[in-house]
Coordinates of N, CA and C in Angstrom, one line a residue:
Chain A
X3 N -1.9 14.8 13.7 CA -1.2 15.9 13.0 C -0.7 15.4 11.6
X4 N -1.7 15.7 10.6 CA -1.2 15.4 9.0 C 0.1 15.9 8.7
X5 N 0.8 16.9 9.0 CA 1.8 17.7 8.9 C 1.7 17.9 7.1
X6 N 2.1 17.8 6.4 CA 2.7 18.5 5.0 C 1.9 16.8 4.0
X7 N 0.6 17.5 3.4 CA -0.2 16.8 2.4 C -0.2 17.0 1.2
X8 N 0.9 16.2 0.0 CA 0.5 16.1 -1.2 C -0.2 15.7 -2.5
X9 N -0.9 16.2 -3.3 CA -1.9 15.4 -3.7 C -1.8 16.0 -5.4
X10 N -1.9 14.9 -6.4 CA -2.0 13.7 -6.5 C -0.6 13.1 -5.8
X11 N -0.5 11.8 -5.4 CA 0.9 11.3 -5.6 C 1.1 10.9 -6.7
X12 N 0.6 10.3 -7.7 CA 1.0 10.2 -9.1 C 0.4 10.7 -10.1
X13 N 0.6 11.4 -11.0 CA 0.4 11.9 -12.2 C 0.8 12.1 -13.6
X14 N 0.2 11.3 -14.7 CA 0.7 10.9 -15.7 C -0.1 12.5 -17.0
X15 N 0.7 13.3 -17.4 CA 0.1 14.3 -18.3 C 0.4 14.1 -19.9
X16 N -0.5 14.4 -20.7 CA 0.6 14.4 -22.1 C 0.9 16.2 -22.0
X17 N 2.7 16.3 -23.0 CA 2.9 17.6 -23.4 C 2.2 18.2 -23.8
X18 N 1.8 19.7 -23.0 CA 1.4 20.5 -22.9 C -0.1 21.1 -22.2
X19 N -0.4 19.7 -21.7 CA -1.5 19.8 -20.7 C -0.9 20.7 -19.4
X20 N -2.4 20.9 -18.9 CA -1.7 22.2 -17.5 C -2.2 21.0 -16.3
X21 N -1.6 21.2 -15.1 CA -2.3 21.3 -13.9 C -1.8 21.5 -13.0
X22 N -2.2 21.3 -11.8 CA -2.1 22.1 -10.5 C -1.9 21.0 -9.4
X23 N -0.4 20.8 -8.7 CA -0.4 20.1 -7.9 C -0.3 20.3 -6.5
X24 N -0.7 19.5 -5.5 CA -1.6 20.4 -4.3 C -0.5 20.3 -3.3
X25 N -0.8 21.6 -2.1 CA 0.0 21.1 -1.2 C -0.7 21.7 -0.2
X26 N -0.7 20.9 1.1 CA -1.5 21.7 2.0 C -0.6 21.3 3.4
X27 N -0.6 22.6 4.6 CA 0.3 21.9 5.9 C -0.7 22.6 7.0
X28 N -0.9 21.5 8.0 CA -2.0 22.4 9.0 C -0.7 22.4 10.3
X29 N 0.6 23.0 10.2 CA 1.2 23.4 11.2 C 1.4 24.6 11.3
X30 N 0.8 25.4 11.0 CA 0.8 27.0 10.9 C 2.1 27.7 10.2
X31 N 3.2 27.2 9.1 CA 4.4 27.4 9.0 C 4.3 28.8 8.2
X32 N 4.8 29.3 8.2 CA 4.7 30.6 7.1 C 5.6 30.1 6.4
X33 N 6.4 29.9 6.3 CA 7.2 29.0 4.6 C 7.0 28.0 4.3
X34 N 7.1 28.1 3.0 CA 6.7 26.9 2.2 C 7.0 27.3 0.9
X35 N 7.7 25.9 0.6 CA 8.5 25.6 -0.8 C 8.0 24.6 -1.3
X36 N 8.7 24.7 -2.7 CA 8.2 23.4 -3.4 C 10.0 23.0 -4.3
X37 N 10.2 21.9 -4.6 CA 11.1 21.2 -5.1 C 10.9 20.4 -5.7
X38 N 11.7 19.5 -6.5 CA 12.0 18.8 -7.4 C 13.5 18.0 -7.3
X39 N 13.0 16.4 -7.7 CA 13.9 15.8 -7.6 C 14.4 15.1 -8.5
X40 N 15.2 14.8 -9.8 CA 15.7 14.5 -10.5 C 16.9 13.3 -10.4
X41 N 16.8 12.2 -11.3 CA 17.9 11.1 -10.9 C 19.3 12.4 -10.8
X42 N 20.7 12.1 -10.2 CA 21.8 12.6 -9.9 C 22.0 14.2 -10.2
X43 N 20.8 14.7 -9.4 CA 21.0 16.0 -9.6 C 19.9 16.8 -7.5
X44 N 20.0 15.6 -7.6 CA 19.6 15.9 -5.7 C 17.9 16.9 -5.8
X45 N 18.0 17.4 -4.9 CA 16.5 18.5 -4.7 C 16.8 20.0 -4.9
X46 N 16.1 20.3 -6.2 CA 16.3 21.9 -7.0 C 15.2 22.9 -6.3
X47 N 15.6 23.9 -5.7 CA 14.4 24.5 -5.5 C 13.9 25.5 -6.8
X48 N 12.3 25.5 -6.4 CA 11.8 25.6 -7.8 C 11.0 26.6 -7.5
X49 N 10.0 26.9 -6.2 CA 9.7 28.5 -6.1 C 9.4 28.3 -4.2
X50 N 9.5 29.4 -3.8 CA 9.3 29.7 -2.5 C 8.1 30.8 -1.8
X51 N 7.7 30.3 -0.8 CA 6.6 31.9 0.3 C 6.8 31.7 1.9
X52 N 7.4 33.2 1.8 CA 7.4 33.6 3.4 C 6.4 33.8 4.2
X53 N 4.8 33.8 3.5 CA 3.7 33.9 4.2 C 2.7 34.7 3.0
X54 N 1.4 34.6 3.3 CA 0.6 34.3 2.0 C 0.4 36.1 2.0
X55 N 0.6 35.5 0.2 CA 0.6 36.6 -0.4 C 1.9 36.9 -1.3
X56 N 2.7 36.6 -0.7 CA 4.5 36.3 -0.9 C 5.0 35.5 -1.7
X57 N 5.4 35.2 -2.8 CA 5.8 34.3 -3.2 C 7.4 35.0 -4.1
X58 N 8.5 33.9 -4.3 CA 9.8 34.2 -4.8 C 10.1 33.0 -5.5
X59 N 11.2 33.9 -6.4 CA 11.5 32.3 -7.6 C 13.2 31.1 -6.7
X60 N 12.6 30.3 -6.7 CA 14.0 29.4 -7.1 C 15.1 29.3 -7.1
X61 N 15.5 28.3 -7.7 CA 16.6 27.5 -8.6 C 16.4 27.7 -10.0
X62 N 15.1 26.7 -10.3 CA 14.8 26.6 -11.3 C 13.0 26.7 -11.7
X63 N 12.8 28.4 -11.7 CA 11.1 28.2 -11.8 C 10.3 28.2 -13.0
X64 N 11.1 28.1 -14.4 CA 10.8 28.5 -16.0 C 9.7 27.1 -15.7
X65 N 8.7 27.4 -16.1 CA 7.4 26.3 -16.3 C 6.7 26.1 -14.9
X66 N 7.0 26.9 -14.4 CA 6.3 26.9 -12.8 C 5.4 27.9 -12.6
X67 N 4.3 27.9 -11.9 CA 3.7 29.2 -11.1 C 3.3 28.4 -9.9
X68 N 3.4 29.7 -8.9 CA 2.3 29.4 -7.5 C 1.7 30.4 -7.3
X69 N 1.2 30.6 -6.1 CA 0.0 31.7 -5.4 C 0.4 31.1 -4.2
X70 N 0.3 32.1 -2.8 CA -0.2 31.5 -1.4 C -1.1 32.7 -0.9
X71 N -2.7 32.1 -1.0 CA -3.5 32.9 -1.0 C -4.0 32.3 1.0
X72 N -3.5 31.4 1.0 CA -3.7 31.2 2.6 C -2.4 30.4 3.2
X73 N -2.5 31.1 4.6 CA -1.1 30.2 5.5 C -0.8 28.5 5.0
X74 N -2.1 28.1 4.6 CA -1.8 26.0 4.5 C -1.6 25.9 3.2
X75 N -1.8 26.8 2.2 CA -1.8 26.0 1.1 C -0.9 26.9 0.2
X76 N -0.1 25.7 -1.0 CA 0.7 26.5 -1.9 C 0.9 25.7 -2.6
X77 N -0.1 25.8 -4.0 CA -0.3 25.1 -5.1 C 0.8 25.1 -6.1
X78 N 1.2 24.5 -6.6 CA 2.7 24.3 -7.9 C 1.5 24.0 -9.2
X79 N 1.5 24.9 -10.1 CA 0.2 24.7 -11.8 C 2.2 25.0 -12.3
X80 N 1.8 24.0 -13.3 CA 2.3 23.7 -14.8 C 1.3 23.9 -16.1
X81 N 1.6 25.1 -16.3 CA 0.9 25.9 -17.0 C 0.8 25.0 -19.0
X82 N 1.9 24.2 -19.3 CA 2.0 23.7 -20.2 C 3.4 22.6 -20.4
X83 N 3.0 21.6 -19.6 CA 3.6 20.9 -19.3 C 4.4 19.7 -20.5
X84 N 5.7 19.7 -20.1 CA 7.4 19.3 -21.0 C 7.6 18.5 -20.7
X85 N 8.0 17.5 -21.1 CA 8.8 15.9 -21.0 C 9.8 16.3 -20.0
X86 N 10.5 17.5 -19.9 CA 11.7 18.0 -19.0 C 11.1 17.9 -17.4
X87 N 10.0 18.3 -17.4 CA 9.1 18.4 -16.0 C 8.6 17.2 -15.9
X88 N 9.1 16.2 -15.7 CA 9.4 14.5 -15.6 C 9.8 15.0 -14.1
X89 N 9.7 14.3 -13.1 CA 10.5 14.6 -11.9 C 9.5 14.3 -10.6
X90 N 10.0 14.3 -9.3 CA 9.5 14.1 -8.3 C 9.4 15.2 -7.8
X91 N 8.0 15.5 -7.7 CA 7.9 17.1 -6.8 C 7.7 17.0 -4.8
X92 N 8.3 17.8 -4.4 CA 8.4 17.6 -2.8 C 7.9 18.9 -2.4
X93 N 6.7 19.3 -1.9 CA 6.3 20.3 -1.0 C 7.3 20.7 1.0
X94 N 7.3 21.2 1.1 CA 7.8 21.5 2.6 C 7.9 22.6 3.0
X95 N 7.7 23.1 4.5 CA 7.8 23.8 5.3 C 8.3 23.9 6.4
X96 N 8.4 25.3 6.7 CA 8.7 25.4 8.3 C 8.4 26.3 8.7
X97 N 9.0 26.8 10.4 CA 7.9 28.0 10.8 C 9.1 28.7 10.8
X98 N 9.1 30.2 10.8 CA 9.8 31.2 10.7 C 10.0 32.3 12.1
X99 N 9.2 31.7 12.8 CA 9.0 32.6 14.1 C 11.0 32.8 14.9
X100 N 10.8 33.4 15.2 CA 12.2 33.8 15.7 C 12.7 33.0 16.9
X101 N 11.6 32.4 17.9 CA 12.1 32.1 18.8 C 12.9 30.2 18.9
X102 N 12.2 30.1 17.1 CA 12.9 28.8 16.7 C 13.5 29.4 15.2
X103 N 15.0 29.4 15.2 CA 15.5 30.2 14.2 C 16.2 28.9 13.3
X104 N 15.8 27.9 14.1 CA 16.8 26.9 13.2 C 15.9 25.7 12.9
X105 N 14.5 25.9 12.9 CA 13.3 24.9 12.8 C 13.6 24.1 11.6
X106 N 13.6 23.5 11.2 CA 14.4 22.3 10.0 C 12.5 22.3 8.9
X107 N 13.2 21.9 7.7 CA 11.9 21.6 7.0 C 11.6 20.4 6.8
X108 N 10.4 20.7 7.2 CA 9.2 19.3 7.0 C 8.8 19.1 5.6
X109 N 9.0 17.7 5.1 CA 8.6 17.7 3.9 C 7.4 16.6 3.6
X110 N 6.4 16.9 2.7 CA 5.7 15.6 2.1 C 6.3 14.9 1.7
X111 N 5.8 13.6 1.4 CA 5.7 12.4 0.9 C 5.9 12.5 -0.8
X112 N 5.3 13.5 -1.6 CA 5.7 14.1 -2.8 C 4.8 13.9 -3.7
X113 N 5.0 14.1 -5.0 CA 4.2 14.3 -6.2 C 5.4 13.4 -7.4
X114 N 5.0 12.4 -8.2 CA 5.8 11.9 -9.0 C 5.0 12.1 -10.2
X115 N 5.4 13.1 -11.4 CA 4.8 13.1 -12.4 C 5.7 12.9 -13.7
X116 N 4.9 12.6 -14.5 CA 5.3 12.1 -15.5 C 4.8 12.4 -16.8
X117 N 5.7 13.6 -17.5 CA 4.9 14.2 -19.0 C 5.7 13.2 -20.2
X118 N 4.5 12.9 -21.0 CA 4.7 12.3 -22.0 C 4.8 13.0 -23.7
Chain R
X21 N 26.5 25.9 -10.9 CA 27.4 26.1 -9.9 C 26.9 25.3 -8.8
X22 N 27.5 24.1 -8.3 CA 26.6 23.5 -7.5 C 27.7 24.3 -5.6
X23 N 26.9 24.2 -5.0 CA 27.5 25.1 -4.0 C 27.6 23.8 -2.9
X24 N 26.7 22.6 -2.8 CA 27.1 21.8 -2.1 C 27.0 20.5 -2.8
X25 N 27.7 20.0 -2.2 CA 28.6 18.9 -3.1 C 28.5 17.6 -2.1
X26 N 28.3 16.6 -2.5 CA 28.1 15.5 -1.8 C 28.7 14.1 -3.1
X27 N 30.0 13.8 -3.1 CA 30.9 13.2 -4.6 C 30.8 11.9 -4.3
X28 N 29.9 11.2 -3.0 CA 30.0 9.6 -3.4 C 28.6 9.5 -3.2
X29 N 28.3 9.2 -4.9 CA 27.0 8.8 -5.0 C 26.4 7.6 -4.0
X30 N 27.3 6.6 -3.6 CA 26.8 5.4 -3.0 C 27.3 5.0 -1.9
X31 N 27.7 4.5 -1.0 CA 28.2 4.0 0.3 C 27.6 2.3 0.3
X32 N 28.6 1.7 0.6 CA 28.0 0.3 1.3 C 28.8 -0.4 2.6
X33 N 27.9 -0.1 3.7 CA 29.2 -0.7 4.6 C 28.4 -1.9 5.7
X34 N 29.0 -3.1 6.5 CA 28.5 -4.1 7.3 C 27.4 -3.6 8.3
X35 N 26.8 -4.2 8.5 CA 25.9 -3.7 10.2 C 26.7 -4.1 11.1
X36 N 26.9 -2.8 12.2 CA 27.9 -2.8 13.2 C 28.9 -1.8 13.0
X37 N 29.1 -1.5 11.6 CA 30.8 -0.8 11.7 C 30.0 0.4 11.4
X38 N 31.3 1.7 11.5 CA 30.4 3.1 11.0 C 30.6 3.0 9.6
X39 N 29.5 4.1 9.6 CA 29.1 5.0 8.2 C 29.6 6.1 7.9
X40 N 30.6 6.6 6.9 CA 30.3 8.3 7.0 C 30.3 8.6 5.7
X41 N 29.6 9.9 5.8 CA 29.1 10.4 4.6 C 29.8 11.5 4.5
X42 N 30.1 12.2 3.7 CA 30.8 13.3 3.4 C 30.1 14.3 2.3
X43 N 30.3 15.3 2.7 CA 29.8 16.8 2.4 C 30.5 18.1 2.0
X44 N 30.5 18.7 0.9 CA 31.9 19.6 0.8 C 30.6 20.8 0.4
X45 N 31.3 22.3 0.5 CA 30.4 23.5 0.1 C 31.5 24.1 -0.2
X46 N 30.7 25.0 -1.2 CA 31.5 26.5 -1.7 C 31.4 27.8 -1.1
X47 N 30.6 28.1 -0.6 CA 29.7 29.2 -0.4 C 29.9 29.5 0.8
X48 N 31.5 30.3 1.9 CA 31.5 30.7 2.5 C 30.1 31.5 3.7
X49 N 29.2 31.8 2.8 CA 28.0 32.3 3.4 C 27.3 31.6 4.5
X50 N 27.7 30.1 3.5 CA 26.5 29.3 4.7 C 26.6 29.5 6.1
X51 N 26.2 29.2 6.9 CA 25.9 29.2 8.5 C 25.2 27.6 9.3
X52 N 25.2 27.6 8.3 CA 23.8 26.2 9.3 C 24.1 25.4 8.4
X53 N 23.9 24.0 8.7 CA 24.1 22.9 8.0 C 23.2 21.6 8.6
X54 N 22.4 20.8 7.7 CA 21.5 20.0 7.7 C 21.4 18.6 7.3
X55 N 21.3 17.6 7.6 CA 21.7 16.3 7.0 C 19.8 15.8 7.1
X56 N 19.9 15.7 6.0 CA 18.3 14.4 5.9 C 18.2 13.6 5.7
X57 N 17.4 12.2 5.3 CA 17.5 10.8 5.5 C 15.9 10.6 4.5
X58 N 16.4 9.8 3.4 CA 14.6 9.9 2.9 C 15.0 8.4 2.3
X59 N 13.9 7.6 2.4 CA 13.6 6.6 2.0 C 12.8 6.6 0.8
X60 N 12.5 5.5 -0.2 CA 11.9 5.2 -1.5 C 10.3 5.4 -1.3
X61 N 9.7 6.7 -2.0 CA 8.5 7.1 -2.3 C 8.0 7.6 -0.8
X62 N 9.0 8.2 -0.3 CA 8.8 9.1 0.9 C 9.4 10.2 0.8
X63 N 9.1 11.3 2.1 CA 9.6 12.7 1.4 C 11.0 12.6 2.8
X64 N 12.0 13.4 2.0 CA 12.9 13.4 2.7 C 12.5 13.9 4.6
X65 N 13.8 13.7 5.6 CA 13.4 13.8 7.1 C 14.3 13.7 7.6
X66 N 14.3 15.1 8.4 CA 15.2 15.5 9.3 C 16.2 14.6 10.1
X67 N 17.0 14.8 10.4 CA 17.9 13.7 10.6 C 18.8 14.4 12.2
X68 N 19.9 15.7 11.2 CA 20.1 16.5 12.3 C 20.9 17.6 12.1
X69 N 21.4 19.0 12.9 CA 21.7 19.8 12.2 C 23.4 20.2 13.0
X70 N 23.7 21.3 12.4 CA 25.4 21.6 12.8 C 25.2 23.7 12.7
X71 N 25.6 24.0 13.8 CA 25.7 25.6 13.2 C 26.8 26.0 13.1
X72 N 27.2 26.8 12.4 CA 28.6 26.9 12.0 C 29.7 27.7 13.1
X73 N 29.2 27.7 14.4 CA 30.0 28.5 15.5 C 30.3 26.9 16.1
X74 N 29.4 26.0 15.9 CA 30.2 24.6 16.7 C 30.6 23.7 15.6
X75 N 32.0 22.3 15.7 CA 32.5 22.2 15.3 C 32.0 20.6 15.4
X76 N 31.0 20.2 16.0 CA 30.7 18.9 16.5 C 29.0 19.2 16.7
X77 N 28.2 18.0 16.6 CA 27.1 17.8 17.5 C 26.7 16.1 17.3
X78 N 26.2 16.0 18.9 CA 25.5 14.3 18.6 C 24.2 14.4 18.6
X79 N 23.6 13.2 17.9 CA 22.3 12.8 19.0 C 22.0 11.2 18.6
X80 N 22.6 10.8 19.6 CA 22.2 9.3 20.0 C 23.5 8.7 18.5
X81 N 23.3 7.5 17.4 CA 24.4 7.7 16.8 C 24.8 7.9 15.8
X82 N 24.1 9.4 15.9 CA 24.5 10.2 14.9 C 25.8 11.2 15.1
X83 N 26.4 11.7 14.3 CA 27.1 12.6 15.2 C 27.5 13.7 13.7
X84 N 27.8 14.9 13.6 CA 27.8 15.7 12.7 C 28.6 16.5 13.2
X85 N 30.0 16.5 11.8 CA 31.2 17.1 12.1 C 31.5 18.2 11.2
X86 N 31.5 19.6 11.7 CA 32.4 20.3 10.7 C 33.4 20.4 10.2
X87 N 33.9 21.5 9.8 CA 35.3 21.8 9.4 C 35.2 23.3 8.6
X88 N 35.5 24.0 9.2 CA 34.6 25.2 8.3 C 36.2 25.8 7.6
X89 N 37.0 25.6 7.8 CA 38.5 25.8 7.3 C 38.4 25.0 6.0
X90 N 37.9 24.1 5.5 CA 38.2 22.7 4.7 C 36.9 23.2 4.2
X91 N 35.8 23.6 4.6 CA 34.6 23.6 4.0 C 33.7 22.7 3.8
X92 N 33.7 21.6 4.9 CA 33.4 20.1 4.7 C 32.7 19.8 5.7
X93 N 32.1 18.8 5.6 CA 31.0 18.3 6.8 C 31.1 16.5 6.6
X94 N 30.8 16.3 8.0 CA 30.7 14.6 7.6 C 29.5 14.6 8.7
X95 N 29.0 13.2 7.9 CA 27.9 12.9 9.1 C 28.7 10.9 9.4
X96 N 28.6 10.5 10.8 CA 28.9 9.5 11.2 C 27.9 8.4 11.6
X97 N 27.7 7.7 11.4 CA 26.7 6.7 12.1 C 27.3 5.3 13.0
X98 N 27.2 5.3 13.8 CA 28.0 4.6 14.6 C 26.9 3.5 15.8
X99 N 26.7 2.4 15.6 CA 26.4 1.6 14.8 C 25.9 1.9 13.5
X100 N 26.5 1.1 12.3 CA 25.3 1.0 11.2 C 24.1 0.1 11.3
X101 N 22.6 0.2 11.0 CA 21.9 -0.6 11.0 C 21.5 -0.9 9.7
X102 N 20.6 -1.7 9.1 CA 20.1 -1.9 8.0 C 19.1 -1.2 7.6
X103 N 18.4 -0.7 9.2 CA 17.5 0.2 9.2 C 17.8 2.0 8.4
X104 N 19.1 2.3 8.6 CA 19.7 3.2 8.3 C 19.8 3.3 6.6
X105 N 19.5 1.9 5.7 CA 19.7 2.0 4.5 C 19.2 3.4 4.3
X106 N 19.4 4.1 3.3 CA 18.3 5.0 2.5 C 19.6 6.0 2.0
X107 N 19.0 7.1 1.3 CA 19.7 8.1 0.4 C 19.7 9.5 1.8
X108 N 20.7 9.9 1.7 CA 21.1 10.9 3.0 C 21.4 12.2 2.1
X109 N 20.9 13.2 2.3 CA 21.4 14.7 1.9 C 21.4 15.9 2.7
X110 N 23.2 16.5 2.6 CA 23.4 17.3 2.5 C 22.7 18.6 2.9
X111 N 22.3 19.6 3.2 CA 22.1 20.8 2.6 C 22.4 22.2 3.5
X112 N 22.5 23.2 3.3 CA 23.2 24.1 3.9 C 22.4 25.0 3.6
X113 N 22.4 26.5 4.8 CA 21.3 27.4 4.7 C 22.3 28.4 4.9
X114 N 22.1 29.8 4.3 CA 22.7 31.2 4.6 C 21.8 31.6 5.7
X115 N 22.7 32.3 6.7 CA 21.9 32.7 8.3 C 21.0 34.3 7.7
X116 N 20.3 34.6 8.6 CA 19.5 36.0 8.7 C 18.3 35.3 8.4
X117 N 17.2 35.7 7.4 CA 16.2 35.9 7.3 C 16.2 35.1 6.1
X118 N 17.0 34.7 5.8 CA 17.2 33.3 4.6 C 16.7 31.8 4.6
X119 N 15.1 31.8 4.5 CA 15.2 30.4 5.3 C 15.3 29.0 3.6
X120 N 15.7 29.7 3.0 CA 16.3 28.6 1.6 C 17.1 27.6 1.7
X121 N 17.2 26.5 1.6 CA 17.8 25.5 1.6 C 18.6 25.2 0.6
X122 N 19.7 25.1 0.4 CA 20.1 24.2 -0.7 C 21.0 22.7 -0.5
X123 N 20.6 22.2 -1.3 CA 20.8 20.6 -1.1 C 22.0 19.8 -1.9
X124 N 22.9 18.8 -1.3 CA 23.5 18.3 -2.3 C 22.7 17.6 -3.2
X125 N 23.5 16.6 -3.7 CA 22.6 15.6 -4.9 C 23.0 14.1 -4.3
X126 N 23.1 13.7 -2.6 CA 22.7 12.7 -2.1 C 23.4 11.6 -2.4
X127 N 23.3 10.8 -1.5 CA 24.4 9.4 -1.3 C 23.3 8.4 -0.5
X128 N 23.8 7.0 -1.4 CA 22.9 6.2 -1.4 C 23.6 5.2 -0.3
X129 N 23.2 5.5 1.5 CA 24.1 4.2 2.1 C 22.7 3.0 1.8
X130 N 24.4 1.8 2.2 CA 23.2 0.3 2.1 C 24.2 -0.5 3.0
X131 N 23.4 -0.5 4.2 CA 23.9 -1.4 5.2 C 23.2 -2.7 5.0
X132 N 24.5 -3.4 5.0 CA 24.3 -5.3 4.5 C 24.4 -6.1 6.2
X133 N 23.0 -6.4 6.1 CA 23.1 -7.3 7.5 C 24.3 -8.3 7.5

């Protein structure tokens, strides 16, 4: 059981390059978020989906997009990527089903990128 | 507006004695409350959780205390191990159909063999 797969783990961009960082979960979760982690500023959420098709903003989503065009995957693109979008990105999920109302989120291992 | 609050960036205590971490919130709303454990170039991990009708929970030696009058939470660790070093966070969820997290900004324990 892979549980919650991030890819690249590291990523070096110059300003204003775009791309697309991956996230895939084969536990069937219908939610799935994505975050960011910053020295002294903890884990910001940055966009969310309650199940595909769905998607909602954040904390903090200015320079973000996603899609969840299927239950495992929900890609985070940086459409024109800022020295500010320096940060550790954390994909995670959980399942929503009712008969576990307090299912805790599972998180990847993360995405550390770095705009220059 | 940070709504959970977690004010000691760092903790250092012996192996053997306890740990505790402390947690403050603003946001009467919350309901559920979450503590996670993430180590360097890993993704954070569940640890353990508190609902806001109980005022206590253990598991094994962990133990997770409310206070919903004070607005505060502590997590205990009793033994400390070395094993336990890592960054611990906070985070609190509004009940219903809200499954959003929000997180403090984490406390760094370092248990010294």
């Amino acid at each position: 059981n892979a549980g919650v797969t991030q890819t690249p783990k590291f990523q070096v961009l110059k300003t204003g390059q775009s791309m697309t960082l991956q996230c895939a979960q084969d536990m069937n979760h219908e939610y799935m978020s994505w975050y960011r982690q910053d020295p002294g500023m903890g884990l910001r959420l940055i966009h969310y989906s309650v199940g595909a098709g769905i998607t909602d903003q954040g904390e903090v989503p200015n320079g973000y997009n996603v899609s969840r065009s299927t239950t495992e995957d929900f890609p985070l693109r940086l459409l024109s990527a800022a020295p500010s979008q320096t940060s550790v990105y954390f994909c995670a999920s959980r399942t929503t089903r009712p008969s576990r109302p307090n299912s805790p989120l599972h998180f990847g291992n993360g995405t550390r990128l770095t705009v220059t | 507006d940070q709504q959970v609050k977690q004010n000691s960036p760092s903790l250092s205590v012996q192996e053997g004695r306890i740990s505790i971490l402390n947690c403050d919130y603003t946001n009467s709303m919350f309901d559920y409350f979450l503590w996670y454990k993430k180590y360097p170039a890993e993704g954070p991990t569940f640890l353990i959780s508190i609902s806001s009708i109980k005022d206590k929970n253990e598991d094994g030696r962990f133990t997770v205390f409310l206070n919903k009058s004070a607005k505060h939470l502590s997590l205990h660790i009793v033994p400390s191990q070395p094993g336990d070093s890592a960054v611990y966070f906070c985070a609190a969820r509004i009940g219903g159909s809200n499954y959003k997290l929000t997180f403090g900004k984490g406390t760094l324990l370092t248990v010294n063999p």
